[in-house]
PDB file of C-alpha atoms and ligand atoms in Angstrom:
ATOM      1  CA  UNK H   9     -15.943   0.654  -8.911  1.00  0.00           C
ATOM      2  CA  UNK H  10     -15.541   3.818 -10.966  1.00  0.00           C
ATOM      3  CA  UNK H  11     -13.065   3.301 -13.784  1.00  0.00           C
ATOM      4  CA  UNK H  12     -14.486   0.509 -15.941  1.00  0.00           C
ATOM      5  CA  UNK H  13     -12.410   0.523 -19.083  1.00  0.00           C
ATOM      6  CA  UNK H  14      -9.222   1.895 -20.599  1.00  0.00           C
ATOM      7  CA  UNK H  15      -9.113   2.086 -24.398  1.00  0.00           C
ATOM      8  CA  UNK H  16      -6.220   2.957 -26.662  1.00  0.00           C
ATOM      9  CA  UNK H  17      -7.296   5.091 -29.604  1.00  0.00           C
ATOM     10  CA  UNK H  18      -5.105   3.373 -32.138  1.00  0.00           C
ATOM     11  CA  UNK H  19      -6.132   5.467 -35.150  1.00  0.00           C
ATOM     12  CA  UNK H  20      -4.412   8.504 -33.598  1.00  0.00           C
ATOM     13  CA  UNK H  21      -0.995   6.894 -32.973  1.00  0.00           C
ATOM     14  CA  UNK H  22       1.707   8.748 -34.940  1.00  0.00           C
ATOM     15  CA  UNK H  23       4.487   6.134 -34.814  1.00  0.00           C
ATOM     16  CA  UNK H  24       5.205   2.736 -33.319  1.00  0.00           C
ATOM     17  CA  UNK H  25       8.960   3.385 -33.431  1.00  0.00           C
ATOM     18  CA  UNK H  26       9.169   5.839 -30.551  1.00  0.00           C
ATOM     19  CA  UNK H  27       8.190   5.863 -26.863  1.00  0.00           C
ATOM     20  CA  UNK H  28       5.589   4.991 -25.634  1.00  0.00           C
ATOM     21  CA  UNK H  29       4.365   2.892 -28.572  1.00  0.00           C
ATOM     22  CA  UNK H  30       7.738   1.213 -28.973  1.00  0.00           C
ATOM     23  CA  UNK H  31       6.971  -0.692 -25.727  1.00  0.00           C
ATOM     24  CA  UNK H  32       5.582  -4.069 -26.883  1.00  0.00           C
ATOM     25  CA  UNK H  33       2.723  -4.248 -24.344  1.00  0.00           C
ATOM     26  CA  UNK H  34       1.619  -0.687 -25.204  1.00  0.00           C
ATOM     27  CA  UNK H  35       1.993  -1.256 -28.949  1.00  0.00           C
ATOM     28  CA  UNK H  36      -0.375  -4.243 -28.811  1.00  0.00           C
ATOM     29  CA  UNK H  37      -2.715  -2.734 -26.230  1.00  0.00           C
ATOM     30  CA  UNK H  38      -6.284  -2.330 -27.319  1.00  0.00           C
ATOM     31  CA  UNK H  39      -8.659  -2.271 -24.376  1.00  0.00           C
ATOM     32  CA  UNK H  40      -8.591  -3.221 -20.700  1.00  0.00           C
ATOM     33  CA  UNK H  41     -11.859  -3.976 -18.922  1.00  0.00           C
ATOM     34  CA  UNK H  42     -11.614  -3.449 -15.191  1.00  0.00           C
ATOM     35  CA  UNK H  43     -13.630  -5.991 -13.284  1.00  0.00           C
ATOM     36  CA  UNK H  44     -12.343  -5.699  -9.723  1.00  0.00           C
ATOM     37  CA  UNK H  45     -11.938  -2.916  -7.179  1.00  0.00           C
ATOM     38  CA  UNK H  46      -8.319  -3.945  -6.849  1.00  0.00           C
ATOM     39  CA  UNK H  47      -6.392  -4.205 -10.108  1.00  0.00           C
ATOM     40  CA  UNK H  48      -2.691  -5.027 -10.260  1.00  0.00           C
ATOM     41  CA  UNK H  49      -0.181  -4.381 -13.040  1.00  0.00           C
ATOM     42  CA  UNK H  50       2.749  -6.809 -13.020  1.00  0.00           C
ATOM     43  CA  UNK H  51       5.565  -7.553 -15.425  1.00  0.00           C
ATOM     44  CA  UNK H  52       9.277  -7.327 -15.980  1.00  0.00           C
ATOM     45  CA  UNK H  53      11.161  -4.082 -15.418  1.00  0.00           C
ATOM     46  CA  UNK H  54      10.558  -1.869 -18.434  1.00  0.00           C
ATOM     47  CA  UNK H  55       7.397  -3.681 -19.578  1.00  0.00           C
ATOM     48  CA  UNK H  56       5.288  -0.490 -19.482  1.00  0.00           C
ATOM     49  CA  UNK H  57       3.385  -0.576 -16.168  1.00  0.00           C
ATOM     50  CA  UNK H  58       4.345   2.921 -15.003  1.00  0.00           C
ATOM     51  CA  UNK H  59       3.799   4.296 -18.497  1.00  0.00           C
ATOM     52  CA  UNK H  60       0.164   3.163 -18.490  1.00  0.00           C
ATOM     53  CA  UNK H  61      -0.440   4.084 -14.837  1.00  0.00           C
ATOM     54  CA  UNK H  62       0.880   7.623 -15.392  1.00  0.00           C
ATOM     55  CA  UNK H  63      -1.296   8.007 -18.470  1.00  0.00           C
ATOM     56  CA  UNK H  64      -4.361   7.016 -16.425  1.00  0.00           C
ATOM     57  CA  UNK H  65      -3.350   9.497 -13.689  1.00  0.00           C
ATOM     58  CA  UNK H  66      -2.867  12.288 -16.214  1.00  0.00           C
ATOM     59  CA  UNK H  67      -6.169  11.568 -17.941  1.00  0.00           C
ATOM     60  CA  UNK H  68      -7.971  11.389 -14.568  1.00  0.00           C
ATOM     61  CA  UNK H  69      -6.683  14.889 -13.830  1.00  0.00           C
ATOM     62  CA  UNK H  70      -4.185  13.999 -11.108  1.00  0.00           C
ATOM     63  CA  UNK H  71      -0.754  15.552 -10.865  1.00  0.00           C
ATOM     64  CA  UNK H  72       1.467  13.116 -12.768  1.00  0.00           C
ATOM     65  CA  UNK H  73       4.319  13.808 -10.361  1.00  0.00           C
ATOM     66  CA  UNK H  74       2.183  12.238  -7.637  1.00  0.00           C
ATOM     67  CA  UNK H  75      -0.747  13.603  -5.667  1.00  0.00           C
ATOM     68  CA  UNK H  76      -4.404  14.442  -6.120  1.00  0.00           C
ATOM     69  CA  UNK H  77      -6.167  17.127  -8.128  1.00  0.00           C
ATOM     70  CA  UNK H  78      -5.305  19.930  -5.739  1.00  0.00           C
ATOM     71  CA  UNK H  79      -1.642  19.086  -5.419  1.00  0.00           C
ATOM     72  CA  UNK H  80       0.063  21.164  -8.065  1.00  0.00           C
ATOM     73  CA  UNK H  81       3.819  21.420  -7.873  1.00  0.00           C
ATOM     74  CA  UNK H  82       6.463  20.976 -10.483  1.00  0.00           C
ATOM     75  CA  UNK H  83       8.763  18.023 -11.042  1.00  0.00           C
ATOM     76  CA  UNK H  84      10.731  17.676 -14.270  1.00  0.00           C
ATOM     77  CA  UNK H  85       9.591  15.216 -16.921  1.00  0.00           C
ATOM     78  CA  UNK H  86       6.353  14.441 -15.148  1.00  0.00           C
ATOM     79  CA  UNK H  87       4.235  14.617 -18.278  1.00  0.00           C
ATOM     80  CA  UNK H  88       2.636  11.513 -19.726  1.00  0.00           C
ATOM     81  CA  UNK H  89       3.379  10.771 -23.376  1.00  0.00           C
ATOM     82  CA  UNK H  90       0.513   8.277 -23.552  1.00  0.00           C
ATOM     83  CA  UNK H  91      -2.383  10.203 -21.938  1.00  0.00           C
ATOM     84  CA  UNK H  92      -3.509  11.884 -25.159  1.00  0.00           C
ATOM     85  CA  UNK H  93      -4.055   8.510 -26.812  1.00  0.00           C
ATOM     86  CA  UNK H  94      -6.162   6.755 -24.200  1.00  0.00           C
ATOM     87  CA  UNK H  95      -9.798   7.022 -23.290  1.00  0.00           C
ATOM     88  CA  UNK H  96     -11.166   6.305 -19.800  1.00  0.00           C
ATOM     89  CA  UNK H  97     -14.714   5.026 -19.336  1.00  0.00           C
ATOM     90  CA  UNK H  98     -16.184   5.837 -15.916  1.00  0.00           C
ATOM     91  CA  UNK H  99     -19.376   4.732 -14.206  1.00  0.00           C
ATOM     92  CA  UNK H 100     -19.785   6.909 -12.237  1.00  0.00           C
ATOM     93  CA  UNK H 101     -16.996   9.430 -12.695  1.00  0.00           C
ATOM     94  CA  UNK H 102     -15.021  10.286  -9.560  1.00  0.00           C
ATOM     95  CA  UNK H 103     -12.579  13.114  -9.152  1.00  0.00           C
ATOM     96  CA  UNK H 104     -11.285  12.208  -5.692  1.00  0.00           C
ATOM     97  CA  UNK H 105      -8.176  10.170  -5.502  1.00  0.00           C
ATOM     98  CA  UNK H 106      -4.489  10.084  -5.587  1.00  0.00           C
ATOM     99  CA  UNK H 107      -1.523   9.075  -7.728  1.00  0.00           C
ATOM    100  CA  UNK H 108       1.434   7.742  -5.798  1.00  0.00           C
ATOM    101  CA  UNK H 109       4.743   7.712  -7.550  1.00  0.00           C
ATOM    102  CA  UNK H 110       7.490   6.343  -5.375  1.00  0.00           C
ATOM    103  CA  UNK H 111      10.335   8.391  -6.925  1.00  0.00           C
ATOM    104  CA  UNK H 112       8.737  11.793  -6.341  1.00  0.00           C
ATOM    105  CA  UNK H 113       7.340  11.145  -2.890  1.00  0.00           C
ATOM    106  CA  UNK H 114      10.020  13.443  -1.404  1.00  0.00           C
ATOM    107  CA  UNK H 115       8.866  16.447  -3.450  1.00  0.00           C
ATOM    108  CA  UNK H 116       5.288  15.609  -2.618  1.00  0.00           C
ATOM    109  CA  UNK H 117       6.112  15.563   1.114  1.00  0.00           C
ATOM    110  CA  UNK H 118       7.763  19.005   0.722  1.00  0.00           C
ATOM    111  CA  UNK H 119       4.689  20.309  -1.029  1.00  0.00           C
ATOM    112  CA  UNK H 120       2.446  19.079   1.815  1.00  0.00           C
ATOM    113  CA  UNK H 121       4.698  20.899   4.319  1.00  0.00           C
ATOM    114  CA  UNK H 122       4.662  24.098   2.246  1.00  0.00           C
ATOM    115  CA  UNK H 123       0.905  24.281   2.003  1.00  0.00           C
ATOM    116  CA  UNK H 124       0.547  23.388   5.695  1.00  0.00           C
ATOM    117  CA  UNK H 125      -1.584  20.333   5.027  1.00  0.00           C
ATOM    118  CA  UNK H 126       0.264  17.901   7.260  1.00  0.00           C
ATOM    119  CA  UNK H 127      -2.752  17.687   9.617  1.00  0.00           C
ATOM    120  CA  UNK H 128      -4.341  15.501   6.927  1.00  0.00           C
ATOM    121  CA  UNK H 129      -1.350  13.173   7.078  1.00  0.00           C
ATOM    122  CA  UNK H 130      -1.315  12.295  10.748  1.00  0.00           C
ATOM    123  CA  UNK H 131      -0.259  15.689  12.118  1.00  0.00           C
ATOM    124  CA  UNK H 132       3.483  15.273  11.529  1.00  0.00           C
ATOM    125  CA  UNK H 133       5.477  16.433   8.554  1.00  0.00           C
ATOM    126  CA  UNK H 134       5.979  13.507   6.189  1.00  0.00           C
ATOM    127  CA  UNK H 135       9.677  14.479   6.255  1.00  0.00           C
ATOM    128  CA  UNK H 136       9.811  13.809   9.987  1.00  0.00           C
ATOM    129  CA  UNK H 137       8.646  10.239   9.547  1.00  0.00           C
ATOM    130  CA  UNK H 138      10.664   7.350   8.147  1.00  0.00           C
ATOM    131  CA  UNK H 139      10.070   6.347   4.532  1.00  0.00           C
ATOM    132  CA  UNK H 140       7.793   3.470   5.525  1.00  0.00           C
ATOM    133  CA  UNK H 141       6.051   5.428   8.277  1.00  0.00           C
ATOM    134  CA  UNK H 142       5.307   8.309   5.926  1.00  0.00           C
ATOM    135  CA  UNK H 143       3.915   5.955   3.288  1.00  0.00           C
ATOM    136  CA  UNK H 144       1.630   4.188   5.719  1.00  0.00           C
ATOM    137  CA  UNK H 145       0.657   7.545   7.225  1.00  0.00           C
ATOM    138  CA  UNK H 146      -0.369   8.642   3.754  1.00  0.00           C
ATOM    139  CA  UNK H 147      -2.373   5.461   3.246  1.00  0.00           C
ATOM    140  CA  UNK H 148      -4.099   5.678   6.607  1.00  0.00           C
ATOM    141  CA  UNK H 149      -4.850   9.410   6.705  1.00  0.00           C
ATOM    142  CA  UNK H 150      -5.193  10.562   3.138  1.00  0.00           C
ATOM    143  CA  UNK H 151      -7.182   7.688   1.664  1.00  0.00           C
ATOM    144  CA  UNK H 152     -10.896   8.138   1.974  1.00  0.00           C
ATOM    145  CA  UNK H 153     -13.817   6.513   0.307  1.00  0.00           C
ATOM    146  CA  UNK H 154     -15.404   7.210  -3.090  1.00  0.00           C
ATOM    147  CA  UNK H 155     -12.101   7.671  -4.756  1.00  0.00           C
ATOM    148  CA  UNK H 156      -9.652   6.066  -7.129  1.00  0.00           C
ATOM    149  CA  UNK H 157      -6.051   5.453  -6.068  1.00  0.00           C
ATOM    150  CA  UNK H 158      -3.300   4.834  -8.588  1.00  0.00           C
ATOM    151  CA  UNK H 159      -0.205   3.511  -6.855  1.00  0.00           C
ATOM    152  CA  UNK H 160       3.188   2.804  -8.409  1.00  0.00           C
ATOM    153  CA  UNK H 161       5.117   0.275  -6.315  1.00  0.00           C
ATOM    154  CA  UNK H 162       3.704   1.274  -2.919  1.00  0.00           C
ATOM    155  CA  UNK H 163       5.691  -1.599  -1.383  1.00  0.00           C
ATOM    156  CA  UNK H 164       8.972   0.231  -2.017  1.00  0.00           C
ATOM    157  CA  UNK H 165       9.050   1.651   1.505  1.00  0.00           C
ATOM    158  CA  UNK H 166       7.186  -1.026   3.379  1.00  0.00           C
ATOM    159  CA  UNK H 167       8.501  -3.859   5.537  1.00  0.00           C
ATOM    160  CA  UNK H 168       6.708  -7.201   5.081  1.00  0.00           C
ATOM    161  CA  UNK H 169       4.750  -6.479   8.260  1.00  0.00           C
ATOM    162  CA  UNK H 170       3.654  -3.091   6.937  1.00  0.00           C
ATOM    163  CA  UNK H 171       2.749  -4.609   3.572  1.00  0.00           C
ATOM    164  CA  UNK H 172       0.320  -6.783   5.512  1.00  0.00           C
ATOM    165  CA  UNK H 173      -0.988  -3.661   7.263  1.00  0.00           C
ATOM    166  CA  UNK H 174      -1.399  -2.117   3.832  1.00  0.00           C
ATOM    167  CA  UNK H 175      -3.477  -5.138   2.690  1.00  0.00           C
ATOM    168  CA  UNK H 176      -5.760  -4.343   5.610  1.00  0.00           C
ATOM    169  CA  UNK H 177      -6.071  -0.728   4.407  1.00  0.00           C
ATOM    170  CA  UNK H 178      -6.977  -2.028   0.942  1.00  0.00           C
ATOM    171  CA  UNK H 179      -9.536  -4.357   2.460  1.00  0.00           C
ATOM    172  CA  UNK H 180     -11.137  -1.649   4.623  1.00  0.00           C
ATOM    173  CA  UNK H 181     -11.416   0.823   1.762  1.00  0.00           C
ATOM    174  CA  UNK H 182     -12.509  -1.465  -1.038  1.00  0.00           C
ATOM    175  CA  UNK H 183     -14.834  -4.141   0.311  1.00  0.00           C
ATOM    176  CA  UNK H 184     -17.929  -1.950   0.365  1.00  0.00           C
ATOM    177  CA  UNK H 185     -17.222  -1.009  -3.238  1.00  0.00           C
ATOM    178  CA  UNK H 186     -16.482   2.632  -2.483  1.00  0.00           C
ATOM    179  CA  UNK H 187     -12.811   2.803  -3.399  1.00  0.00           C
ATOM    180  CA  UNK H 188     -10.916   1.578  -6.395  1.00  0.00           C
ATOM    181  CA  UNK H 189      -7.207   0.852  -6.612  1.00  0.00           C
ATOM    182  CA  UNK H 190      -4.900   0.272  -9.568  1.00  0.00           C
ATOM    183  CA  UNK H 191      -1.479  -0.773  -8.337  1.00  0.00           C
ATOM    184  CA  UNK H 192       1.752  -1.503 -10.196  1.00  0.00           C
ATOM    185  CA  UNK H 193       3.762  -3.830  -7.995  1.00  0.00           C
ATOM    186  CA  UNK H 194       6.534  -6.390  -7.741  1.00  0.00           C
ATOM    187  CA  UNK H 195       5.431  -7.562  -4.303  1.00  0.00           C
ATOM    188  CA  UNK H 196       4.265 -11.177  -3.967  1.00  0.00           C
ATOM    189  CA  UNK H 197       2.600 -10.141  -0.695  1.00  0.00           C
ATOM    190  CA  UNK H 198       0.485  -7.367  -2.226  1.00  0.00           C
ATOM    191  CA  UNK H 199      -0.369  -9.535  -5.241  1.00  0.00           C
ATOM    192  CA  UNK H 200      -1.817 -12.078  -2.805  1.00  0.00           C
ATOM    193  CA  UNK H 201      -4.795  -9.821  -2.094  1.00  0.00           C
ATOM    194  CA  UNK H 202      -7.915 -11.989  -2.654  1.00  0.00           C
ATOM    195  CA  UNK H 203     -10.417 -11.307  -5.450  1.00  0.00           C
ATOM    196  CA  UNK H 204      -8.145  -8.929  -7.294  1.00  0.00           C
ATOM    197  CA  UNK H 205      -7.374  -8.854 -11.006  1.00  0.00           C
ATOM    198  CA  UNK H 206      -3.735  -9.245 -11.984  1.00  0.00           C
ATOM    199  CA  UNK H 207      -2.737  -7.958 -15.422  1.00  0.00           C
ATOM    200  CA  UNK H 208       0.617  -9.052 -16.749  1.00  0.00           C
ATOM    201  CA  UNK H 209       2.549  -6.803 -19.162  1.00  0.00           C
ATOM    202  CA  UNK H 210       4.911  -9.634 -20.150  1.00  0.00           C
ATOM    203  CA  UNK H 211       5.126 -11.254 -23.594  1.00  0.00           C
ATOM    204  CA  UNK H 212       4.247  -7.996 -25.354  1.00  0.00           C
ATOM    205  CA  UNK H 213       0.599  -8.003 -24.282  1.00  0.00           C
ATOM    206  CA  UNK H 214      -1.556  -7.072 -21.321  1.00  0.00           C
ATOM    207  CA  UNK H 215      -3.320 -10.219 -20.120  1.00  0.00           C
ATOM    208  CA  UNK H 216      -5.036 -11.337 -16.932  1.00  0.00           C
ATOM    209  CA  UNK H 217      -3.053 -13.953 -15.023  1.00  0.00           C
ATOM    210  CA  UNK H 218      -3.585 -16.068 -11.915  1.00  0.00           C
ATOM    211  CA  UNK H 219      -1.610 -15.212  -8.803  1.00  0.00           C
ATOM    212  CA  UNK H 220       0.165 -18.573  -8.776  1.00  0.00           C
ATOM    213  CA  UNK H 221       1.234 -18.124 -12.407  1.00  0.00           C
ATOM    214  CA  UNK H 222       3.091 -14.844 -11.829  1.00  0.00           C
ATOM    215  CA  UNK H 223       6.908 -14.864 -11.760  1.00  0.00           C
ATOM    216  CA  UNK H 224       6.638 -12.950  -8.497  1.00  0.00           C
ATOM    217  CA  UNK H 225       4.866 -15.851  -6.818  1.00  0.00           C
ATOM    218  CA  UNK H 226       6.813 -18.642  -8.504  1.00  0.00           C
ATOM    219  CA  UNK H 227      10.326 -17.246  -8.127  1.00  0.00           C
ATOM    220  CA  UNK H 228       9.772 -16.087  -4.550  1.00  0.00           C
ATOM    221  CA  UNK H 229       8.230 -19.397  -3.543  1.00  0.00           C
ATOM    222  CA  UNK H 230      10.849 -21.555  -5.154  1.00  0.00           C
ATOM    223  CA  UNK H 231      13.648 -19.388  -3.728  1.00  0.00           C
ATOM    224  CA  UNK H 232      12.248 -19.613  -0.205  1.00  0.00           C
ATOM    225  CA  UNK H 233      11.516 -23.346  -0.522  1.00  0.00           C
ATOM    226  CA  UNK H 234      14.929 -24.289  -1.993  1.00  0.00           C
ATOM    227  CA  UNK H 235      17.285 -21.465  -1.131  1.00  0.00           C
ATOM    228  CA  UNK H 236      20.450 -23.583  -1.009  1.00  0.00           C
ATOM    229  CA  UNK H 237      19.805 -25.226  -4.353  1.00  0.00           C
ATOM    230  CA  UNK H 238      18.777 -21.947  -5.930  1.00  0.00           C
ATOM    231  CA  UNK H 239      21.941 -20.183  -4.826  1.00  0.00           C
ATOM    232  CA  UNK H 240      24.064 -23.125  -5.914  1.00  0.00           C
ATOM    233  CA  UNK H 241      22.587 -22.936  -9.433  1.00  0.00           C
ATOM    234  CA  UNK H 242      22.903 -19.173  -9.504  1.00  0.00           C
ATOM    235  CA  UNK H 243      26.561 -19.046  -8.467  1.00  0.00           C
ATOM    236  CA  UNK H 244      27.930 -22.104 -10.237  1.00  0.00           C
ATOM    237  CA  UNK H 245      30.697 -21.476 -12.762  1.00  0.00           C
ATOM    238  CA  UNK H 246      29.896 -21.984 -16.367  1.00  0.00           C
ATOM    239  CA  UNK H 247      32.392 -24.298 -18.088  1.00  0.00           C
TER     240      UNK H 247
HETATM  241  N1  ATP E 312      10.050   9.389 -20.844  1.00  0.00           N
HETATM  242  C1  ATP E 312      10.523   8.309 -21.478  1.00  0.00           C
HETATM  243  N2  ATP E 312      11.105   8.416 -22.693  1.00  0.00           N
HETATM  244  C2  ATP E 312      11.562   7.345 -23.357  1.00  0.00           C
HETATM  245  N3  ATP E 312      11.480   6.083 -22.886  1.00  0.00           N
HETATM  246  C3  ATP E 312      10.917   5.904 -21.686  1.00  0.00           C
HETATM  247  C4  ATP E 312      10.409   6.991 -20.918  1.00  0.00           C
HETATM  248  N4  ATP E 312       9.889   6.510 -19.767  1.00  0.00           N
HETATM  249  C5  ATP E 312      10.080   5.177 -19.814  1.00  0.00           C
HETATM  250  N5  ATP E 312      10.684   4.812 -20.958  1.00  0.00           N
HETATM  251  C6  ATP E 312      11.016   3.425 -21.378  1.00  0.00           C
HETATM  252  O1  ATP E 312       9.792   2.722 -21.555  1.00  0.00           O
HETATM  253  C7  ATP E 312       9.890   1.393 -21.062  1.00  0.00           C
HETATM  254  C8  ATP E 312       8.793   1.133 -20.049  1.00  0.00           C
HETATM  255  O2  ATP E 312       9.048   1.918 -18.898  1.00  0.00           O
HETATM  256  P1  ATP E 312       8.096   1.856 -17.614  1.00  0.00           P
HETATM  257  O3  ATP E 312       8.650   2.839 -16.641  1.00  0.00           O
HETATM  258  O4  ATP E 312       6.678   2.008 -18.033  1.00  0.00           O
HETATM  259  O5  ATP E 312       8.347   0.343 -17.124  1.00  0.00           O
HETATM  260  P2  ATP E 312       7.803  -0.404 -15.829  1.00  0.00           P
HETATM  261  O6  ATP E 312       7.044  -1.605 -16.311  1.00  0.00           O
HETATM  262  O7  ATP E 312       7.105   0.527 -14.932  1.00  0.00           O
HETATM  263  O8  ATP E 312       9.172  -0.928 -15.174  1.00  0.00           O
HETATM  264  P3  ATP E 312       9.633  -1.063 -13.622  1.00  0.00           P
HETATM  265  O9  ATP E 312       9.090  -2.368 -13.138  1.00  0.00           O
HETATM  266  O10 ATP E 312      11.109  -1.101 -13.708  1.00  0.00           O
HETATM  267  O11 ATP E 312       9.110   0.128 -12.874  1.00  0.00           O
HETATM  268  C9  ATP E 312      11.315   1.253 -20.530  1.00  0.00           C
HETATM  269  O12 ATP E 312      12.092   0.610 -21.492  1.00  0.00           O
HETATM  270  C10 ATP E 312      11.754   2.669 -20.310  1.00  0.00           C
HETATM  271  O13 ATP E 312      13.136   2.798 -20.460  1.00  0.00           O
HETATM  272 MG1   MG E 313       7.572   1.323 -13.091  1.00  0.00          MG
END
């Protein structure tokens, strides 16, 4: 493990009224100790997961539009408003790694084509692979050891079968302690990775939660177990 702690330097915050400190979980954030090679961020839409992940990426020196240190290309509004206010504690510091941002993956794929680096991504342009194929190609070819990977909703492109394949990639890269992942996700499959830490951004705080206590687990499970009843409740007319 490389990144051990994320601290918010509260004395420097100019205002709690504007983004990013208007987000409840960021406003009340103090310090996050990282105790597992695989750390998940979960929480409702808009709870601040991407905001914190981008700030970590920016502070770690990665391109906040997605990519590693050597991938410099421009995408609008890619700057992190939070990075200047956080401190990262490393032991030891690593500079290898990657920030994956689902929305700008297309521009990233173009950049890889332009610089002729597609040999590192399975030998085919990422544009000539399907969304899911290109994601898994990235995971399988670009991810090496002694690195930190910051991934924002990597499941977006992946079928359930490929999410399982991705769990295997996580397992292969992290079990010997040489790679670290921080992943924002809504996927109950990814969250099921064993021995990971899950941090919830709900209720205006960032707190560790058990897998079975996440909405992602509970809602998915109860939907699959009682689909008819669930749909009946959901669609019934209110009198
Ligand atoms: N550049 C910005 N300027 C102002 N507000 C922003 C900006 N980026 C995000 N926000 C707001 O901050 C809040 C948190 O956004 P963020 O993208 O971190 O949420 P998230 O937890 O990643 O959500 P999701 O699960 O939908 O990806 C949202 O209310 C969002 O509208
Ligand atoms: Mg997000």
